[in-house]
Amino acid sequence: MSSNTLPPQTEQERICKDALTNIKKAGFHMRKAIEDSNVKDSLKCATQMLSELRTSQLYPQKYYELYMETFDQLTPLETFLEEERSRGRSIGELYEMVQHAGNVLPRLYLMVSVGALYIRSGEAAPRDVLRDLVEMCKGVQHPTRGLFLRAFLCQRTRGVLPDSGGAYEGPGGSVIHSLEFLLANFTEMNKLWVRLQHQGTVRDKERRERERRQLQDLIGRNLAYMAQLEGLTFDLYKAQVLPRVLEQITSCRDALAQQYLLQALVQGFSDAFHLGTLPALLDVLPAMESGVKAHSVLAQLTDRLAKYAAGSPAALQRLLESRAREAFGAAVAGVVRAQPGIEPSEAVEMYVALMNFVVSVHAGDLAAADTVLEAAAATATAMAPRAGPLADDSKAEKQMVALLSLPVVKYGVLGTLRLTHYAPLMGLLKGETQRRLAVRICQGLLEAPTGSVSVVGSSSSSSSSSSSSFFCFCFLLYDAVTTEAKATTSSTSSLSSAGAANAGTTPTTTTPTTTTPTTTTPTTTTPTTPTTPTTHGVDSAEKAGALFRLIRPLVVDPDSLDSTLDSEDLEEEQILVSRLLHAIGSQNPDTEFRILNVARAHLMAGGPKRLKTTLQALVCRGLILQRKLVAEIRLRRLLAKEARKMEVGVKEAGELREAGQVKEEGELRGEKEEGDRKEEEGQKEKEENEKEKEEEKKEEESGNDQTGEGEERSKASSEPTSSSPSSSSSSSSSSPSTAPASSPALPQSPPLLPPINLTCPTLLRWLMATIEPLTSGSAAAPVAALRLLTQLALVASEEAGEELMALACFETAIAVFETSLTDQRSRAAAAIDLAAALERCFVFRPAIRNRLAVAVAAACGALLHAPDNVRALCAASLMYWQKPRGDLPLPLGPELGGAAAVTAAVALADVATDIFGGEAALPCTFELLKENGDVGSNTRNSNKSSSSSSRSSNIDSSDSSGYATTKNNACTERSREEGAVSISVVHPPVRDAIAVRNLLDRAVRVARLAKAVMVSTSGFGGAAINYVGLLLDVMARYQYFLEQLPAALDDEAVSSTSRST
């Protein structure tokens, strides 16, 4: 039998069993000799037991069983020899004795056992014994026997290695000798382990590799024991340990050994050691065999260094100073260059490890992450000609998804948008994977909490917050100004009602209010918190472009990628994209318009399957922008108005202050002159009193007490008089020295908002162009297009005041109705939508409005299904009887006189008679007129109402137009005062009872015709029920109009009309 050929498995079992029996038997005799304290017999039995390990016919797994059994049997022997030393026997003598064993393998096992005791006893220098043992073990070169012998040596000497601060450190040995011993043993064990792969036949190679992996921990113990030495410093590691270990790893030329030893080296030693020797460690990777999984080694090393950097700021600083990221990137590139046949999955996995390191250590450096993505894309592109597209390798694609997921998890979607090489790398995946990743990106953006979106490394957070605060201030000021505008509107409404009373309507009593002048200082109001739009952080055109490049698989039609996507998945994706359109935007209308332009450019690249859904969401988003633009324009106008008011207030306050100073100086001067005058008068009065007293003394020769008392009283009364001017003069003279009262603080002008370049016509034209693909072509969706056009017409009319744009929308919608809608149910709904939209528009001039109303009425009357025709005509009648708008008065021309009301009552009587028969319906009709029209309240105008009935069919358009012109001017002025956007004239509501009656009469005729058809086909019963249902619809419409009639009828007019009916 050849030395490289091992017996089969059954023979292996028998040999192992016999050897175990012999070991146990020899161990029994050895223990008996130990009990008898017989050293020679115990060593002899131990030699006999160890001889069973000399076999070369067992696999390493079976040999390991013999080794463990022998190891357990040797434990009592070592204990016995330790006791012999305590009895006075020299261990050196025993060390010499065991060397006389006949066979080398038992001899070396005994030498190792006794050598450990020899070092522990202190009789010999540890360095000499360790050197002797490691050199003697070279005598066994069989891979299996030598490997287990050296594993026994490493394990037995672990506790007696000299170490710093240890019991065995001294002149006989130091940590350097321990390192030499372990490195020498590691080198020999690694050689034996590599040679183990050549034992046995070729067909057993997989089994040998598996057994070698089971034995790899025996070699790794040497590295673990070296790392555990307390005296191992960085200098020793860098100068002695690492070079010899790397040399052994490089020279063994075995992929399994290199893979394990690199991992053991990374996991065994300190992170600080790896950081200081990182270039030397990474330089080895390109020199490894092709089977070495460098990505696994890199992942372990980067993970350890990242955790080390997270432990302390000093470690992070050291890591950044060492330029570890650049070193890792160069190592990855070197491995890819050195191994042309490397698998794509392994190459991508190295970049995954590098990206994980970058997002952990360089958390704020998006450029570093982008560099990794760029290198990964270049590597994948370069490997495509050899290994095929990356999408064809499932393992590589899985790793690529992991690589692309790391930035999204760490930086969020907003941070990912700033990575320029993310989208090109994502494009290397297959279509289905791209879609899944794009869906994950959309969901991540939509699920992110609004208001707390942060971009790592972004420098625009402060400007964004300041801009947000600025707009919040503007909205608060808008609320305050709106409150004042409402007050102005209420006062204007009272004036309008007074004007309406003068025009001939029922006057309303207006109680005049006394207004008191207020100061120019604005009053403080409690503002409400404004509602700001939710943008999820995508607030610029650049970010929007990056976002749509990332989700391109959800935007591009599946026909251009693959056809595996079913309709349900496509619909779910388009709903997600539509939600995303409503999640992006900006507070600035100009910026938001640019964002929508970018979105439309990307959406138009898709096919018709996607445009039918995404364009509708985009148009709705544009309508929201239109309302925001109108609000911004109103805000600016209100702020400008407030600024003008503040300027006037400042000017008036200055004038009042100047006038107050002049008045104060004049009053002081007048008071001084008045004091001087009073003083002069007092002096004159005193002199006159003295003269009178002298005359009285001359006349009366004898004085009496009364005269003296009178003089005293006169003197007493004159003293206050004389003192009064002096006091007033002193007070007046002292008053100029006092400081004048401080004037109130002047109001501050509101800040100027940034200008808006976007205009309503520009945005409306853009919306019209966006709807156009839905009107015709492969992406045509006529129902949705018509609804969007009617909505756009309403916005153009009522919010933007653009008559031409609203007219274009209606004309396009009517064209779509006539050419593209074929389903009768859709046509009926569309006709009603057109009528309802036109009823709510007030911007059209009469001629244009009449033309549109005729076209819409024709569309309503062209429906084939009679019930739909009747309902559409009833809806079309609303076009001629508009609901009043809050800021527009009702027209009060002849078309709303008593004749029109009576005509409507007559038509209603005809319908009721047709339904119920005879005159039974007339009392109900007149009662309805009395209830809704307040017939008996205006008896004094009965003659006027009766006479006007003869002119019901001939409306005086000149009076009506003159009144409308006057009212339009008033409404326009008030709209301008309230900050309205529209510059066009807003016309009053249309109230044309004749047109209403014509349409309803036509509806009745259609119902009667349908009745005749239904009677001829299905009998009278079902026809009557259906006919009554249609006529009830018409009656409900008549009742609505009668409820809107003014109180302009009387009993005589109604009775005369009923008699004529």
Short mmCIF file of N, CA, C and O in Angstrom, two decimals, residues 183-223:
data_model
loop_
_atom_site.label_atom_id
_atom_site.label_comp_id
_atom_site.label_asym_id
_atom_site.label_seq_id
_atom_site.Cartn_x
_atom_site.Cartn_y
_atom_site.Cartn_z
N LEU A 183 6.07 31.63 17.09
CA LEU A 183 6.19 31.84 15.66
C LEU A 183 6.82 30.63 14.96
O LEU A 183 6.40 30.23 13.87
N ALA A 184 7.82 30.03 15.61
CA ALA A 184 8.43 28.84 15.02
C ALA A 184 7.45 27.69 14.97
O ALA A 184 7.35 26.97 13.96
N ASN A 185 6.71 27.50 16.05
CA ASN A 185 5.72 26.42 16.06
C ASN A 185 4.61 26.69 15.04
O ASN A 185 4.12 25.76 14.38
N PHE A 186 4.20 27.97 14.91
CA PHE A 186 3.17 28.32 13.93
C PHE A 186 3.64 28.03 12.51
O PHE A 186 2.87 27.49 11.68
N THR A 187 4.88 28.35 12.22
CA THR A 187 5.40 28.13 10.87
C THR A 187 5.41 26.65 10.51
O THR A 187 4.97 26.25 9.42
N GLU A 188 5.88 25.82 11.44
CA GLU A 188 5.94 24.38 11.16
C GLU A 188 4.55 23.77 11.07
O GLU A 188 4.29 22.90 10.23
N MET A 189 3.66 24.20 11.95
CA MET A 189 2.30 23.65 11.90
C MET A 189 1.60 24.03 10.60
O MET A 189 0.85 23.23 10.03
N ASN A 190 1.83 25.25 10.13
CA ASN A 190 1.19 25.65 8.88
C ASN A 190 1.70 24.84 7.71
O ASN A 190 0.94 24.45 6.82
N LYS A 191 2.98 24.54 7.71
CA LYS A 191 3.54 23.71 6.63
C LYS A 191 2.94 22.32 6.64
O LYS A 191 2.58 21.76 5.60
N LEU A 192 2.85 21.73 7.85
CA LEU A 192 2.25 20.40 7.95
C LEU A 192 0.77 20.42 7.54
O LEU A 192 0.28 19.48 6.90
N TRP A 193 0.08 21.51 7.91
CA TRP A 193 -1.35 21.60 7.56
C TRP A 193 -1.55 21.72 6.05
O TRP A 193 -2.48 21.16 5.48
N VAL A 194 -0.66 22.46 5.38
CA VAL A 194 -0.76 22.59 3.93
C VAL A 194 -0.45 21.26 3.26
O VAL A 194 -1.09 20.86 2.28
N ARG A 195 0.53 20.51 3.78
CA ARG A 195 0.89 19.22 3.20
C ARG A 195 -0.20 18.17 3.39
O ARG A 195 -0.23 17.17 2.69
N LEU A 196 -1.08 18.42 4.33
CA LEU A 196 -2.13 17.45 4.61
C LEU A 196 -3.08 17.27 3.43
O LEU A 196 -3.74 16.24 3.32
N GLN A 197 -3.13 18.25 2.52
CA GLN A 197 -4.06 18.16 1.39
C GLN A 197 -3.59 17.14 0.35
O GLN A 197 -4.39 16.74 -0.51
N HIS A 198 -2.35 16.71 0.44
CA HIS A 198 -1.83 15.78 -0.56
C HIS A 198 -1.95 14.33 -0.15
O HIS A 198 -1.49 13.44 -0.88
N GLN A 199 -2.52 14.05 1.00
CA GLN A 199 -2.71 12.67 1.44
C GLN A 199 -3.99 12.10 0.82
O GLN A 199 -5.00 12.78 0.77
N GLY A 200 -3.94 10.84 0.39
CA GLY A 200 -5.11 10.18 -0.17
C GLY A 200 -5.22 10.40 -1.66
O GLY A 200 -4.36 10.99 -2.31
N THR A 201 -6.30 9.91 -2.21
CA THR A 201 -6.53 9.96 -3.65
C THR A 201 -7.21 11.28 -4.04
O THR A 201 -7.65 12.06 -3.20
N VAL A 202 -7.32 11.47 -5.35
CA VAL A 202 -7.91 12.71 -5.86
C VAL A 202 -9.40 12.76 -5.55
O VAL A 202 -9.96 13.83 -5.28
N ARG A 203 -10.05 11.61 -5.60
CA ARG A 203 -11.49 11.61 -5.37
C ARG A 203 -11.87 11.96 -3.92
O ARG A 203 -13.02 12.27 -3.64
N ASP A 204 -10.88 11.88 -3.02
CA ASP A 204 -11.15 12.24 -1.62
C ASP A 204 -10.75 13.68 -1.29
O ASP A 204 -10.62 14.05 -0.12
N LYS A 205 -10.56 14.48 -2.33
CA LYS A 205 -10.07 15.84 -2.10
C LYS A 205 -11.08 16.67 -1.30
O LYS A 205 -10.69 17.40 -0.38
N GLU A 206 -12.34 16.56 -1.62
CA GLU A 206 -13.35 17.35 -0.90
C GLU A 206 -13.40 16.96 0.57
O GLU A 206 -13.53 17.81 1.45
N ARG A 207 -13.26 15.65 0.82
CA ARG A 207 -13.28 15.21 2.21
C ARG A 207 -12.05 15.72 2.96
O ARG A 207 -12.13 16.13 4.12
N ARG A 208 -10.90 15.72 2.30
CA ARG A 208 -9.70 16.22 2.94
C ARG A 208 -9.79 17.71 3.22
O ARG A 208 -9.35 18.17 4.27
N GLU A 209 -10.38 18.45 2.27
CA GLU A 209 -10.55 19.88 2.51
C GLU A 209 -11.49 20.12 3.69
O GLU A 209 -11.28 21.04 4.49
N ARG A 210 -12.51 19.31 3.78
CA ARG A 210 -13.43 19.47 4.90
C ARG A 210 -12.74 19.17 6.22
O ARG A 210 -12.94 19.87 7.23
N GLU A 211 -11.89 18.11 6.25
CA GLU A 211 -11.18 17.77 7.47
C GLU A 211 -10.12 18.82 7.81
O GLU A 211 -9.86 19.11 8.98
N ARG A 212 -9.52 19.41 6.78
CA ARG A 212 -8.55 20.47 7.04
C ARG A 212 -9.23 21.69 7.68
O ARG A 212 -8.65 22.34 8.55
N ARG A 213 -10.45 22.00 7.25
CA ARG A 213 -11.17 23.11 7.87
C ARG A 213 -11.48 22.80 9.34
O ARG A 213 -11.50 23.71 10.18
N GLN A 214 -11.68 21.51 9.63
CA GLN A 214 -11.94 21.15 11.03
C GLN A 214 -10.70 21.26 11.89
O GLN A 214 -10.79 21.44 13.10
N LEU A 215 -9.51 21.16 11.27
CA LEU A 215 -8.26 21.23 12.02
C LEU A 215 -7.62 22.61 12.03
O LEU A 215 -6.56 22.80 12.63
N GLN A 216 -8.26 23.60 11.39
CA GLN A 216 -7.62 24.90 11.25
C GLN A 216 -7.45 25.63 12.59
O GLN A 216 -6.54 26.44 12.75
N ASP A 217 -8.31 25.30 13.56
CA ASP A 217 -8.18 25.96 14.86
C ASP A 217 -6.89 25.57 15.57
O ASP A 217 -6.40 26.33 16.43
N LEU A 218 -6.31 24.40 15.25
CA LEU A 218 -5.05 24.01 15.87
C LEU A 218 -3.94 24.97 15.50
O LEU A 218 -3.08 25.31 16.33
N ILE A 219 -3.94 25.44 14.26
CA ILE A 219 -2.90 26.39 13.82
C ILE A 219 -3.20 27.78 14.37
O ILE A 219 -2.30 28.53 14.76
N GLY A 220 -4.48 28.14 14.43
CA GLY A 220 -4.82 29.47 14.90
C GLY A 220 -4.54 29.70 16.37
O GLY A 220 -4.49 30.86 16.81
N ARG A 221 -4.35 28.61 17.14
CA ARG A 221 -4.05 28.78 18.57
C ARG A 221 -2.72 29.51 18.78
O ARG A 221 -2.58 30.27 19.74
N ASN A 222 -1.77 29.31 17.91
CA ASN A 222 -0.49 30.00 18.05
C ASN A 222 -0.67 31.51 17.95
O ASN A 222 -0.11 32.27 18.75
N LEU A 223 -1.48 31.96 16.98
CA LEU A 223 -1.73 33.39 16.84
C LEU A 223 -2.53 33.91 18.03
O LEU A 223 -2.29 35.04 18.51
#
